[in-house]
PDB file of N, CA and C and ligand atoms in Angstrom:
ATOM      1  N   MET Q   1       0.842  -1.187   0.000  1.00  0.00           N
ATOM      2  CA  MET Q   1       0.000   0.000   0.000  1.00  0.00           C
ATOM      3  C   MET Q   1       0.884   1.246   0.000  1.00  0.00           C
ATOM      4  N   MET Q   2       0.510   2.210  -0.773  1.00  0.00           N
ATOM      5  CA  MET Q   2       1.258   3.464  -0.846  1.00  0.00           C
ATOM      6  C   MET Q   2       1.178   4.190   0.498  1.00  0.00           C
ATOM      7  N   HIS Q   3       2.311   4.673   0.965  1.00  0.00           N
ATOM      8  CA  HIS Q   3       2.333   5.428   2.216  1.00  0.00           C
ATOM      9  C   HIS Q   3       1.823   6.843   1.958  1.00  0.00           C
ATOM     10  N   ASP Q   4       0.823   7.256   2.739  1.00  0.00           N
ATOM     11  CA  ASP Q   4       0.340   8.629   2.554  1.00  0.00           C
ATOM     12  C   ASP Q   4       1.182   9.565   3.408  1.00  0.00           C
ATOM     13  N   ARG Q   5       1.810  10.478   2.748  1.00  0.00           N
ATOM     14  CA  ARG Q   5       2.844  11.295   3.377  1.00  0.00           C
ATOM     15  C   ARG Q   5       2.207  12.468   4.122  1.00  0.00           C
ATOM     16  N   VAL Q   6       2.191  12.351   5.459  1.00  0.00           N
ATOM     17  CA  VAL Q   6       1.686  13.441   6.300  1.00  0.00           C
ATOM     18  C   VAL Q   6       2.860  13.950   7.124  1.00  0.00           C
ATOM     19  N   ILE Q   7       3.114  15.247   7.017  1.00  0.00           N
ATOM     20  CA  ILE Q   7       4.275  15.845   7.686  1.00  0.00           C
ATOM     21  C   ILE Q   7       3.810  16.962   8.600  1.00  0.00           C
ATOM     22  N   ARG Q   8       4.425  17.025   9.778  1.00  0.00           N
ATOM     23  CA  ARG Q   8       4.234  18.159  10.681  1.00  0.00           C
ATOM     24  C   ARG Q   8       5.595  18.764  10.964  1.00  0.00           C
ATOM     25  N   ILE Q   9       5.618  20.042  11.188  1.00  0.00           N
ATOM     26  CA  ILE Q   9       6.847  20.694  11.645  1.00  0.00           C
ATOM     27  C   ILE Q   9       6.639  21.058  13.113  1.00  0.00           C
ATOM     28  N   ILE Q  10       7.449  20.462  13.984  1.00  0.00           N
ATOM     29  CA  ILE Q  10       7.345  20.741  15.418  1.00  0.00           C
ATOM     30  C   ILE Q  10       8.709  21.231  15.899  1.00  0.00           C
ATOM     31  N   ASP Q  11       8.727  22.436  16.466  1.00  0.00           N
ATOM     32  CA  ASP Q  11       9.989  23.047  16.916  1.00  0.00           C
ATOM     33  C   ASP Q  11      11.030  23.060  15.791  1.00  0.00           C
ATOM     34  N   GLY Q  12      10.567  23.298  14.586  1.00  0.00           N
ATOM     35  CA  GLY Q  12      11.481  23.403  13.457  1.00  0.00           C
ATOM     36  C   GLY Q  12      11.971  22.073  12.911  1.00  0.00           C
ATOM     37  N   ILE Q  13      11.446  20.963  13.466  1.00  0.00           N
ATOM     38  CA  ILE Q  13      11.881  19.629  13.030  1.00  0.00           C
ATOM     39  C   ILE Q  13      10.732  18.947  12.301  1.00  0.00           C
ATOM     40  N   GLU Q  14      11.076  18.257  11.211  1.00  0.00           N
ATOM     41  CA  GLU Q  14      10.064  17.569  10.412  1.00  0.00           C
ATOM     42  C   GLU Q  14       9.689  16.234  11.046  1.00  0.00           C
ATOM     43  N   TRP Q  15       8.404  16.032  11.248  1.00  0.00           N
ATOM     44  CA  TRP Q  15       7.883  14.755  11.749  1.00  0.00           C
ATOM     45  C   TRP Q  15       7.067  14.128  10.621  1.00  0.00           C
ATOM     46  N   LEU Q  16       7.414  12.899  10.259  1.00  0.00           N
ATOM     47  CA  LEU Q  16       6.708  12.188   9.199  1.00  0.00           C
ATOM     48  C   LEU Q  16       5.854  11.087   9.826  1.00  0.00           C
ATOM     49  N   ARG Q  17       4.565  11.123   9.567  1.00  0.00           N
ATOM     50  CA  ARG Q  17       3.669  10.127  10.159  1.00  0.00           C
ATOM     51  C   ARG Q  17       3.889   8.771   9.496  1.00  0.00           C
ATOM     52  N   LEU Q  18       4.115   7.730  10.317  1.00  0.00           N
ATOM     53  CA  LEU Q  18       4.412   6.402   9.779  1.00  0.00           C
ATOM     54  C   LEU Q  18       3.221   5.458   9.837  1.00  0.00           C
ATOM     55  N   CYS Q  19       2.545   5.418  10.989  1.00  0.00           N
ATOM     56  CA  CYS Q  19       1.432   4.470  11.165  1.00  0.00           C
ATOM     57  C   CYS Q  19       0.711   4.837  12.454  1.00  0.00           C
ATOM     58  N   ARG Q  20      -0.326   4.088  12.758  1.00  0.00           N
ATOM     59  CA  ARG Q  20      -1.029   4.287  14.027  1.00  0.00           C
ATOM     60  C   ARG Q  20      -0.233   3.620  15.153  1.00  0.00           C
ATOM     61  N   SER Q  21      -0.315   4.159  16.327  1.00  0.00           N
ATOM     62  CA  SER Q  21       0.365   3.536  17.478  1.00  0.00           C
ATOM     63  C   SER Q  21      -0.089   2.099  17.674  1.00  0.00           C
ATOM     64  N   ILE Q  22      -1.374   1.862  17.487  1.00  0.00           N
ATOM     65  CA  ILE Q  22      -1.945   0.542  17.733  1.00  0.00           C
ATOM     66  C   ILE Q  22      -1.412  -0.501  16.743  1.00  0.00           C
ATOM     67  N   ASP Q  23      -0.870  -0.043  15.623  1.00  0.00           N
ATOM     68  CA  ASP Q  23      -0.307  -0.980  14.645  1.00  0.00           C
ATOM     69  C   ASP Q  23       0.946  -1.675  15.170  1.00  0.00           C
ATOM     70  N   VAL Q  24       1.630  -1.048  16.109  1.00  0.00           N
ATOM     71  CA  VAL Q  24       2.919  -1.573  16.578  1.00  0.00           C
ATOM     72  C   VAL Q  24       2.709  -2.276  17.916  1.00  0.00           C
ATOM     73  N   GLN Q  25       2.714  -3.575  17.845  1.00  0.00           N
ATOM     74  CA  GLN Q  25       2.452  -4.406  19.033  1.00  0.00           C
ATOM     75  C   GLN Q  25       3.752  -5.038  19.516  1.00  0.00           C
ATOM     76  N   ALA Q  26       3.730  -5.493  20.774  1.00  0.00           N
ATOM     77  CA  ALA Q  26       4.896  -6.198  21.302  1.00  0.00           C
ATOM     78  C   ALA Q  26       5.053  -7.539  20.583  1.00  0.00           C
ATOM     79  N   ARG Q  27       6.291  -7.962  20.427  1.00  0.00           N
ATOM     80  CA  ARG Q  27       6.635  -9.303  19.938  1.00  0.00           C
ATOM     81  C   ARG Q  27       6.364  -9.552  18.459  1.00  0.00           C
ATOM     82  N   ARG Q  28       6.022  -8.506  17.706  1.00  0.00           N
ATOM     83  CA  ARG Q  28       6.009  -8.692  16.251  1.00  0.00           C
ATOM     84  C   ARG Q  28       6.259  -7.347  15.579  1.00  0.00           C
ATOM     85  N   GLY Q  29       6.887  -7.431  14.424  1.00  0.00           N
ATOM     86  CA  GLY Q  29       7.253  -6.210  13.730  1.00  0.00           C
ATOM     87  C   GLY Q  29       6.131  -5.667  12.877  1.00  0.00           C
ATOM     88  N   PHE Q  30       6.261  -4.385  12.517  1.00  0.00           N
ATOM     89  CA  PHE Q  30       5.313  -3.742  11.617  1.00  0.00           C
ATOM     90  C   PHE Q  30       6.101  -3.044  10.511  1.00  0.00           C
ATOM     91  N   HIS Q  31       5.686  -3.289   9.286  1.00  0.00           N
ATOM     92  CA  HIS Q  31       6.427  -2.817   8.125  1.00  0.00           C
ATOM     93  C   HIS Q  31       5.837  -1.523   7.582  1.00  0.00           C
ATOM     94  N   VAL Q  32       6.691  -0.523   7.381  1.00  0.00           N
ATOM     95  CA  VAL Q  32       6.267   0.715   6.719  1.00  0.00           C
ATOM     96  C   VAL Q  32       7.282   1.047   5.634  1.00  0.00           C
ATOM     97  N   GLU Q  33       6.842   0.956   4.397  1.00  0.00           N
ATOM     98  CA  GLU Q  33       7.708   1.353   3.283  1.00  0.00           C
ATOM     99  C   GLU Q  33       7.299   2.748   2.855  1.00  0.00           C
ATOM    100  N   VAL Q  34       8.068   3.724   3.305  1.00  0.00           N
ATOM    101  CA  VAL Q  34       7.745   5.123   2.990  1.00  0.00           C
ATOM    102  C   VAL Q  34       7.980   5.377   1.503  1.00  0.00           C
ATOM    103  N   ASP Q  35       9.144   4.958   1.019  1.00  0.00           N
ATOM    104  CA  ASP Q  35       9.460   5.006  -0.409  1.00  0.00           C
ATOM    105  C   ASP Q  35      10.595   4.029  -0.647  1.00  0.00           C
ATOM    106  N   ILE Q  36      11.114   4.022  -1.859  1.00  0.00           N
ATOM    107  CA  ILE Q  36      12.104   3.004  -2.219  1.00  0.00           C
ATOM    108  C   ILE Q  36      13.388   3.119  -1.389  1.00  0.00           C
ATOM    109  N   GLU Q  37      13.641   4.303  -0.850  1.00  0.00           N
ATOM    110  CA  GLU Q  37      14.864   4.510  -0.079  1.00  0.00           C
ATOM    111  C   GLU Q  37      14.631   4.436   1.425  1.00  0.00           C
ATOM    112  N   LEU Q  38      13.390   4.396   1.832  1.00  0.00           N
ATOM    113  CA  LEU Q  38      13.104   4.420   3.266  1.00  0.00           C
ATOM    114  C   LEU Q  38      12.127   3.291   3.600  1.00  0.00           C
ATOM    115  N   ASP Q  39      12.716   2.122   3.847  1.00  0.00           N
ATOM    116  CA  ASP Q  39      11.949   0.913   4.128  1.00  0.00           C
ATOM    117  C   ASP Q  39      12.201   0.565   5.592  1.00  0.00           C
ATOM    118  N   LEU Q  40      11.161   0.621   6.416  1.00  0.00           N
ATOM    119  CA  LEU Q  40      11.342   0.603   7.861  1.00  0.00           C
ATOM    120  C   LEU Q  40      10.625  -0.567   8.526  1.00  0.00           C
ATOM    121  N   ALA Q  41      11.195  -0.999   9.649  1.00  0.00           N
ATOM    122  CA  ALA Q  41      10.573  -2.009  10.502  1.00  0.00           C
ATOM    123  C   ALA Q  41      10.405  -1.399  11.888  1.00  0.00           C
ATOM    124  N   LEU Q  42       9.186  -1.480  12.399  1.00  0.00           N
ATOM    125  CA  LEU Q  42       8.869  -0.897  13.707  1.00  0.00           C
ATOM    126  C   LEU Q  42       8.589  -2.007  14.706  1.00  0.00           C
ATOM    127  N   PHE Q  43       9.054  -1.786  15.924  1.00  0.00           N
ATOM    128  CA  PHE Q  43       8.851  -2.764  17.002  1.00  0.00           C
ATOM    129  C   PHE Q  43       8.498  -2.011  18.276  1.00  0.00           C
ATOM    130  N   ARG Q  44       7.865  -2.724  19.197  1.00  0.00           N
ATOM    131  CA  ARG Q  44       7.582  -2.122  20.507  1.00  0.00           C
ATOM    132  C   ARG Q  44       8.369  -2.922  21.550  1.00  0.00           C
ATOM    133  N   VAL Q  45       9.345  -2.251  22.159  1.00  0.00           N
ATOM    134  CA  VAL Q  45      10.219  -2.893  23.148  1.00  0.00           C
ATOM    135  C   VAL Q  45       9.994  -2.213  24.497  1.00  0.00           C
ATOM    136  N   ASP Q  46       9.575  -2.981  25.485  1.00  0.00           N
ATOM    137  CA  ASP Q  46       9.268  -2.429  26.817  1.00  0.00           C
ATOM    138  C   ASP Q  46       8.324  -1.230  26.702  1.00  0.00           C
ATOM    139  N   GLY Q  47       7.359  -1.339  25.798  1.00  0.00           N
ATOM    140  CA  GLY Q  47       6.332  -0.309  25.646  1.00  0.00           C
ATOM    141  C   GLY Q  47       6.716   0.847  24.748  1.00  0.00           C
ATOM    142  N   ILE Q  48       7.973   0.904  24.328  1.00  0.00           N
ATOM    143  CA  ILE Q  48       8.448   2.043  23.534  1.00  0.00           C
ATOM    144  C   ILE Q  48       8.635   1.611  22.079  1.00  0.00           C
ATOM    145  N   VAL Q  49       8.120   2.435  21.151  1.00  0.00           N
ATOM    146  CA  VAL Q  49       8.255   2.105  19.731  1.00  0.00           C
ATOM    147  C   VAL Q  49       9.681   2.405  19.274  1.00  0.00           C
ATOM    148  N   ARG Q  50      10.258   1.438  18.569  1.00  0.00           N
ATOM    149  CA  ARG Q  50      11.616   1.566  18.022  1.00  0.00           C
ATOM    150  C   ARG Q  50      11.560   1.332  16.525  1.00  0.00           C
ATOM    151  N   CYS Q  51      12.512   1.913  15.824  1.00  0.00           N
ATOM    152  CA  CYS Q  51      12.502   1.827  14.359  1.00  0.00           C
ATOM    153  C   CYS Q  51      13.901   1.518  13.838  1.00  0.00           C
ATOM    154  N   VAL Q  52      13.967   0.541  12.966  1.00  0.00           N
ATOM    155  CA  VAL Q  52      15.230   0.186  12.296  1.00  0.00           C
ATOM    156  C   VAL Q  52      14.939   0.019  10.807  1.00  0.00           C
ATOM    157  N   THR Q  53      16.005  -0.031  10.019  1.00  0.00           N
ATOM    158  CA  THR Q  53      15.810  -0.331   8.608  1.00  0.00           C
ATOM    159  C   THR Q  53      15.228  -1.735   8.461  1.00  0.00           C
ATOM    160  N   ASN Q  54      14.418  -1.900   7.439  1.00  0.00           N
ATOM    161  CA  ASN Q  54      13.838  -3.219   7.169  1.00  0.00           C
ATOM    162  C   ASN Q  54      14.788  -4.108   6.365  1.00  0.00           C
ATOM    163  N   VAL Q  55      15.925  -3.545   5.960  1.00  0.00           N
ATOM    164  CA  VAL Q  55      16.841  -4.257   5.063  1.00  0.00           C
ATOM    165  C   VAL Q  55      17.982  -4.878   5.865  1.00  0.00           C
ATOM    166  N   CYS Q  56      18.063  -6.189   5.816  1.00  0.00           N
ATOM    167  CA  CYS Q  56      19.110  -6.904   6.546  1.00  0.00           C
ATOM    168  C   CYS Q  56      20.470  -6.654   5.885  1.00  0.00           C
ATOM    169  N   PRO Q  57      21.515  -6.375   6.678  1.00  0.00           N
ATOM    170  CA  PRO Q  57      22.831  -6.106   6.087  1.00  0.00           C
ATOM    171  C   PRO Q  57      23.503  -7.361   5.527  1.00  0.00           C
ATOM    172  N   HIS Q  58      22.973  -8.541   5.826  1.00  0.00           N
ATOM    173  CA  HIS Q  58      23.598  -9.761   5.335  1.00  0.00           C
ATOM    174  C   HIS Q  58      23.457  -9.885   3.823  1.00  0.00           C
ATOM    175  N   LYS Q  59      22.243 -10.109   3.326  1.00  0.00           N
ATOM    176  CA  LYS Q  59      22.027 -10.273   1.875  1.00  0.00           C
ATOM    177  C   LYS Q  59      21.136  -9.182   1.308  1.00  0.00           C
ATOM    178  N   ARG Q  60      20.963  -8.107   2.089  1.00  0.00           N
ATOM    179  CA  ARG Q  60      20.141  -6.968   1.659  1.00  0.00           C
ATOM    180  C   ARG Q  60      18.693  -7.376   1.386  1.00  0.00           C
ATOM    181  N   ILE Q  61      18.206  -8.346   2.129  1.00  0.00           N
ATOM    182  CA  ILE Q  61      16.818  -8.777   1.971  1.00  0.00           C
ATOM    183  C   ILE Q  61      15.944  -7.987   2.949  1.00  0.00           C
ATOM    184  N   ALA Q  62      14.816  -7.481   2.432  1.00  0.00           N
ATOM    185  CA  ALA Q  62      13.972  -6.574   3.210  1.00  0.00           C
ATOM    186  C   ALA Q  62      12.855  -7.340   3.914  1.00  0.00           C
ATOM    187  N   LEU Q  63      13.253  -8.029   4.973  1.00  0.00           N
ATOM    188  CA  LEU Q  63      12.275  -8.821   5.726  1.00  0.00           C
ATOM    189  C   LEU Q  63      12.492  -8.732   7.235  1.00  0.00           C
ATOM    190  N   ILE Q  64      13.220  -7.732   7.680  1.00  0.00           N
ATOM    191  CA  ILE Q  64      13.491  -7.637   9.120  1.00  0.00           C
ATOM    192  C   ILE Q  64      12.184  -7.581   9.924  1.00  0.00           C
ATOM    193  N   TYR Q  65      11.193  -6.875   9.412  1.00  0.00           N
ATOM    194  CA  TYR Q  65       9.922  -6.735  10.154  1.00  0.00           C
ATOM    195  C   TYR Q  65       9.292  -8.093  10.449  1.00  0.00           C
ATOM    196  N   ASP Q  66       9.618  -9.100   9.626  1.00  0.00           N
ATOM    197  CA  ASP Q  66       8.964 -10.402   9.730  1.00  0.00           C
ATOM    198  C   ASP Q  66       9.786 -11.387  10.574  1.00  0.00           C
ATOM    199  N   GLY Q  67      10.812 -10.887  11.229  1.00  0.00           N
ATOM    200  CA  GLY Q  67      11.678 -11.755  12.022  1.00  0.00           C
ATOM    201  C   GLY Q  67      11.087 -12.116  13.373  1.00  0.00           C
ATOM    202  N   PHE Q  68      11.864 -12.901  14.111  1.00  0.00           N
ATOM    203  CA  PHE Q  68      11.438 -13.386  15.419  1.00  0.00           C
ATOM    204  C   PHE Q  68      11.895 -12.396  16.492  1.00  0.00           C
ATOM    205  N   VAL Q  69      10.928 -11.921  17.287  1.00  0.00           N
ATOM    206  CA  VAL Q  69      11.215 -10.919  18.313  1.00  0.00           C
ATOM    207  C   VAL Q  69      11.308 -11.593  19.676  1.00  0.00           C
ATOM    208  N   GLU Q  70      12.408 -11.318  20.376  1.00  0.00           N
ATOM    209  CA  GLU Q  70      12.557 -11.878  21.722  1.00  0.00           C
ATOM    210  C   GLU Q  70      13.556 -11.043  22.510  1.00  0.00           C
ATOM    211  N   ASN Q  71      13.182 -10.679  23.735  1.00  0.00           N
ATOM    212  CA  ASN Q  71      14.080  -9.955  24.651  1.00  0.00           C
ATOM    213  C   ASN Q  71      14.781  -8.765  23.992  1.00  0.00           C
ATOM    214  N   GLY Q  72      14.018  -7.982  23.250  1.00  0.00           N
ATOM    215  CA  GLY Q  72      14.587  -6.778  22.649  1.00  0.00           C
ATOM    216  C   GLY Q  72      15.458  -7.030  21.445  1.00  0.00           C
ATOM    217  N   THR Q  73      15.424  -8.265  20.924  1.00  0.00           N
ATOM    218  CA  THR Q  73      16.199  -8.552  19.715  1.00  0.00           C
ATOM    219  C   THR Q  73      15.266  -8.975  18.588  1.00  0.00           C
ATOM    220  N   ILE Q  74      15.767  -8.801  17.363  1.00  0.00           N
ATOM    221  CA  ILE Q  74      15.065  -9.277  16.182  1.00  0.00           C
ATOM    222  C   ILE Q  74      16.000 -10.230  15.433  1.00  0.00           C
ATOM    223  N   THR Q  75      15.458 -11.389  15.059  1.00  0.00           N
ATOM    224  CA  THR Q  75      16.250 -12.360  14.305  1.00  0.00           C
ATOM    225  C   THR Q  75      15.736 -12.407  12.880  1.00  0.00           C
ATOM    226  N   CYS Q  76      16.609 -12.118  11.935  1.00  0.00           N
ATOM    227  CA  CYS Q  76      16.218 -12.098  10.527  1.00  0.00           C
ATOM    228  C   CYS Q  76      15.672 -13.471  10.124  1.00  0.00           C
ATOM    229  N   PRO Q  77      14.536 -13.505   9.438  1.00  0.00           N
ATOM    230  CA  PRO Q  77      13.934 -14.792   9.076  1.00  0.00           C
ATOM    231  C   PRO Q  77      14.698 -15.547   7.993  1.00  0.00           C
ATOM    232  N   MET Q  78      15.660 -14.898   7.352  1.00  0.00           N
ATOM    233  CA  MET Q  78      16.355 -15.562   6.243  1.00  0.00           C
ATOM    234  C   MET Q  78      17.479 -16.477   6.723  1.00  0.00           C
ATOM    235  N   HIS Q  79      18.445 -15.919   7.459  1.00  0.00           N
ATOM    236  CA  HIS Q  79      19.602 -16.734   7.874  1.00  0.00           C
ATOM    237  C   HIS Q  79      19.950 -16.500   9.339  1.00  0.00           C
ATOM    238  N   ALA Q  80      18.995 -15.942  10.065  1.00  0.00           N
ATOM    239  CA  ALA Q  80      19.065 -15.865  11.537  1.00  0.00           C
ATOM    240  C   ALA Q  80      20.141 -14.933  12.095  1.00  0.00           C
ATOM    241  N   TRP Q  81      20.565 -13.930  11.333  1.00  0.00           N
ATOM    242  CA  TRP Q  81      21.365 -12.899  11.987  1.00  0.00           C
ATOM    243  C   TRP Q  81      20.459 -12.212  13.007  1.00  0.00           C
ATOM    244  N   GLN Q  82      21.063 -11.854  14.135  1.00  0.00           N
ATOM    245  CA  GLN Q  82      20.254 -11.291  15.230  1.00  0.00           C
ATOM    246  C   GLN Q  82      20.762  -9.892  15.597  1.00  0.00           C
ATOM    247  N   PHE Q  83      19.823  -9.005  15.876  1.00  0.00           N
ATOM    248  CA  PHE Q  83      20.154  -7.605  16.150  1.00  0.00           C
ATOM    249  C   PHE Q  83      19.418  -7.117  17.393  1.00  0.00           C
ATOM    250  N   ASP Q  84      20.077  -6.213  18.119  1.00  0.00           N
ATOM    251  CA  ASP Q  84      19.412  -5.491  19.208  1.00  0.00           C
ATOM    252  C   ASP Q  84      18.502  -4.436  18.564  1.00  0.00           C
ATOM    253  N   ILE Q  85      17.224  -4.465  18.867  1.00  0.00           N
ATOM    254  CA  ILE Q  85      16.282  -3.554  18.206  1.00  0.00           C
ATOM    255  C   ILE Q  85      16.562  -2.096  18.582  1.00  0.00           C
ATOM    256  N   CYS Q  86      16.958  -1.832  19.812  1.00  0.00           N
ATOM    257  CA  CYS Q  86      17.146  -0.445  20.261  1.00  0.00           C
ATOM    258  C   CYS Q  86      18.408   0.187  19.694  1.00  0.00           C
ATOM    259  N   THR Q  87      19.480  -0.590  19.583  1.00  0.00           N
ATOM    260  CA  THR Q  87      20.757  -0.031  19.116  1.00  0.00           C
ATOM    261  C   THR Q  87      21.055  -0.387  17.667  1.00  0.00           C
ATOM    262  N   GLY Q  88      20.397  -1.420  17.151  1.00  0.00           N
ATOM    263  CA  GLY Q  88      20.681  -1.918  15.805  1.00  0.00           C
ATOM    264  C   GLY Q  88      21.914  -2.801  15.737  1.00  0.00           C
ATOM    265  N   LEU Q  89      22.617  -2.980  16.849  1.00  0.00           N
ATOM    266  CA  LEU Q  89      23.866  -3.743  16.819  1.00  0.00           C
ATOM    267  C   LEU Q  89      23.612  -5.217  16.561  1.00  0.00           C
ATOM    268  N   ASN Q  90      24.498  -5.810  15.796  1.00  0.00           N
ATOM    269  CA  ASN Q  90      24.468  -7.244  15.536  1.00  0.00           C
ATOM    270  C   ASN Q  90      24.971  -7.946  16.794  1.00  0.00           C
ATOM    271  N   THR Q  91      24.201  -8.891  17.317  1.00  0.00           N
ATOM    272  CA  THR Q  91      24.599  -9.530  18.577  1.00  0.00           C
ATOM    273  C   THR Q  91      25.837 -10.402  18.404  1.00  0.00           C
ATOM    274  N   ALA Q  92      26.181 -10.733  17.144  1.00  0.00           N
ATOM    275  CA  ALA Q  92      27.386 -11.531  16.892  1.00  0.00           C
ATOM    276  C   ALA Q  92      28.555 -10.650  16.462  1.00  0.00           C
ATOM    277  N   GLY Q  93      28.342  -9.342  16.410  1.00  0.00           N
ATOM    278  CA  GLY Q  93      29.445  -8.433  16.126  1.00  0.00           C
ATOM    279  C   GLY Q  93      29.631  -8.055  14.670  1.00  0.00           C
ATOM    280  N   GLY Q  94      28.780  -8.530  13.767  1.00  0.00           N
ATOM    281  CA  GLY Q  94      28.899  -8.159  12.350  1.00  0.00           C
ATOM    282  C   GLY Q  94      28.180  -6.857  12.066  1.00  0.00           C
ATOM    283  N   GLY Q  95      27.744  -6.704  10.805  1.00  0.00           N
ATOM    284  CA  GLY Q  95      27.040  -5.492  10.405  1.00  0.00           C
ATOM    285  C   GLY Q  95      25.717  -5.339  11.133  1.00  0.00           C
ATOM    286  N   GLY Q  96      25.382  -4.106  11.463  1.00  0.00           N
ATOM    287  CA  GLY Q  96      24.161  -3.849  12.216  1.00  0.00           C
ATOM    288  C   GLY Q  96      23.081  -3.201  11.370  1.00  0.00           C
ATOM    289  N   LEU Q  97      21.982  -2.862  12.036  1.00  0.00           N
ATOM    290  CA  LEU Q  97      20.849  -2.198  11.390  1.00  0.00           C
ATOM    291  C   LEU Q  97      20.897  -0.708  11.687  1.00  0.00           C
ATOM    292  N   LYS Q  98      20.617   0.098  10.701  1.00  0.00           N
ATOM    293  CA  LYS Q  98      20.483   1.536  10.941  1.00  0.00           C
ATOM    294  C   LYS Q  98      19.235   1.773  11.792  1.00  0.00           C
ATOM    295  N   THR Q  99      19.366   2.664  12.770  1.00  0.00           N
ATOM    296  CA  THR Q  99      18.226   2.983  13.623  1.00  0.00           C
ATOM    297  C   THR Q  99      17.698   4.380  13.275  1.00  0.00           C
ATOM    298  N   TYR Q 100      16.426   4.580  13.564  1.00  0.00           N
ATOM    299  CA  TYR Q 100      15.773   5.860  13.293  1.00  0.00           C
ATOM    300  C   TYR Q 100      15.038   6.319  14.547  1.00  0.00           C
ATOM    301  N   GLU Q 101      14.986   7.644  14.743  1.00  0.00           N
ATOM    302  CA  GLU Q 101      14.277   8.173  15.902  1.00  0.00           C
ATOM    303  C   GLU Q 101      12.785   8.279  15.594  1.00  0.00           C
ATOM    304  N   VAL Q 102      11.983   7.660  16.415  1.00  0.00           N
ATOM    305  CA  VAL Q 102      10.536   7.745  16.258  1.00  0.00           C
ATOM    306  C   VAL Q 102       9.904   8.123  17.600  1.00  0.00           C
ATOM    307  N   ARG Q 103       8.744   8.740  17.516  1.00  0.00           N
ATOM    308  CA  ARG Q 103       7.995   9.097  18.726  1.00  0.00           C
ATOM    309  C   ARG Q 103       6.520   8.862  18.479  1.00  0.00           C
ATOM    310  N   GLU Q 104       5.815   8.637  19.581  1.00  0.00           N
ATOM    311  CA  GLU Q 104       4.356   8.511  19.506  1.00  0.00           C
ATOM    312  C   GLU Q 104       3.731   9.827  19.932  1.00  0.00           C
ATOM    313  N   ARG Q 105       2.769  10.256  19.143  1.00  0.00           N
ATOM    314  CA  ARG Q 105       2.006  11.448  19.510  1.00  0.00           C
ATOM    315  C   ARG Q 105       0.647  11.382  18.822  1.00  0.00           C
ATOM    316  N   ASP Q 106      -0.398  11.738  19.581  1.00  0.00           N
ATOM    317  CA  ASP Q 106      -1.763  11.768  19.038  1.00  0.00           C
ATOM    318  C   ASP Q 106      -2.166  10.445  18.397  1.00  0.00           C
ATOM    319  N   GLU Q 107      -1.718   9.356  19.022  1.00  0.00           N
ATOM    320  CA  GLU Q 107      -2.100   7.995  18.594  1.00  0.00           C
ATOM    321  C   GLU Q 107      -1.475   7.578  17.275  1.00  0.00           C
ATOM    322  N   TYR Q 108      -0.426   8.287  16.873  1.00  0.00           N
ATOM    323  CA  TYR Q 108       0.336   7.887  15.688  1.00  0.00           C
ATOM    324  C   TYR Q 108       1.814   7.761  16.051  1.00  0.00           C
ATOM    325  N   VAL Q 109       2.540   7.022  15.191  1.00  0.00           N
ATOM    326  CA  VAL Q 109       3.990   6.931  15.312  1.00  0.00           C
ATOM    327  C   VAL Q 109       4.598   7.828  14.237  1.00  0.00           C
ATOM    328  N   TRP Q 110       5.587   8.628  14.645  1.00  0.00           N
ATOM    329  CA  TRP Q 110       6.191   9.620  13.748  1.00  0.00           C
ATOM    330  C   TRP Q 110       7.688   9.400  13.682  1.00  0.00           C
ATOM    331  N   LEU Q 111       8.205   9.541  12.488  1.00  0.00           N
ATOM    332  CA  LEU Q 111       9.646   9.548  12.270  1.00  0.00           C
ATOM    333  C   LEU Q 111      10.105  10.993  12.451  1.00  0.00           C
ATOM    334  N   VAL Q 112      11.090  11.196  13.316  1.00  0.00           N
ATOM    335  CA  VAL Q 112      11.501  12.556  13.685  1.00  0.00           C
ATOM    336  C   VAL Q 112      12.840  12.892  13.047  1.00  0.00           C
ATOM    337  N   GLY Q 113      12.853  14.006  12.359  1.00  0.00           N
ATOM    338  CA  GLY Q 113      14.124  14.518  11.813  1.00  0.00           C
ATOM    339  C   GLY Q 113      14.411  14.008  10.419  1.00  0.00           C
TER     340      GLY Q 113
HETATM  341  S1  FES K 201      19.414 -11.846   4.845  1.00  0.00           S
HETATM  342 FE1  FES K 201      19.207 -11.546   6.981  1.00  0.00          FE
HETATM  343  S2  FES K 201      20.434 -13.067   7.854  1.00  0.00           S
HETATM  344 FE2  FES K 201      20.693 -13.353   5.732  1.00  0.00          FE
END
């Protein structure tokens, strides 16, 4: 589905609306493809929404959102590389996931900056 681009400027910073807060549940990822260059996976860790790239650094496959979530980590469904969702770090020390700043406001999740 095409992402409908809703932007707010708050304190001079651009906030891009990604999805509803309710879309992001604990223990499973939520996929938002803003455009071809911004493919995101959202997770809720300890109640807080976190955002990383949906593209795994191993084979560049865009399925991170569909991985296995446990104890604040996401395991890629393709070859089981595992990452810390909050930091994006690879738990085995290899390439990590880019992280993005997101916030919840007015029942939506927003990408900030
Ligand atoms: S593509 Fe993610 S572990 Fe291989």
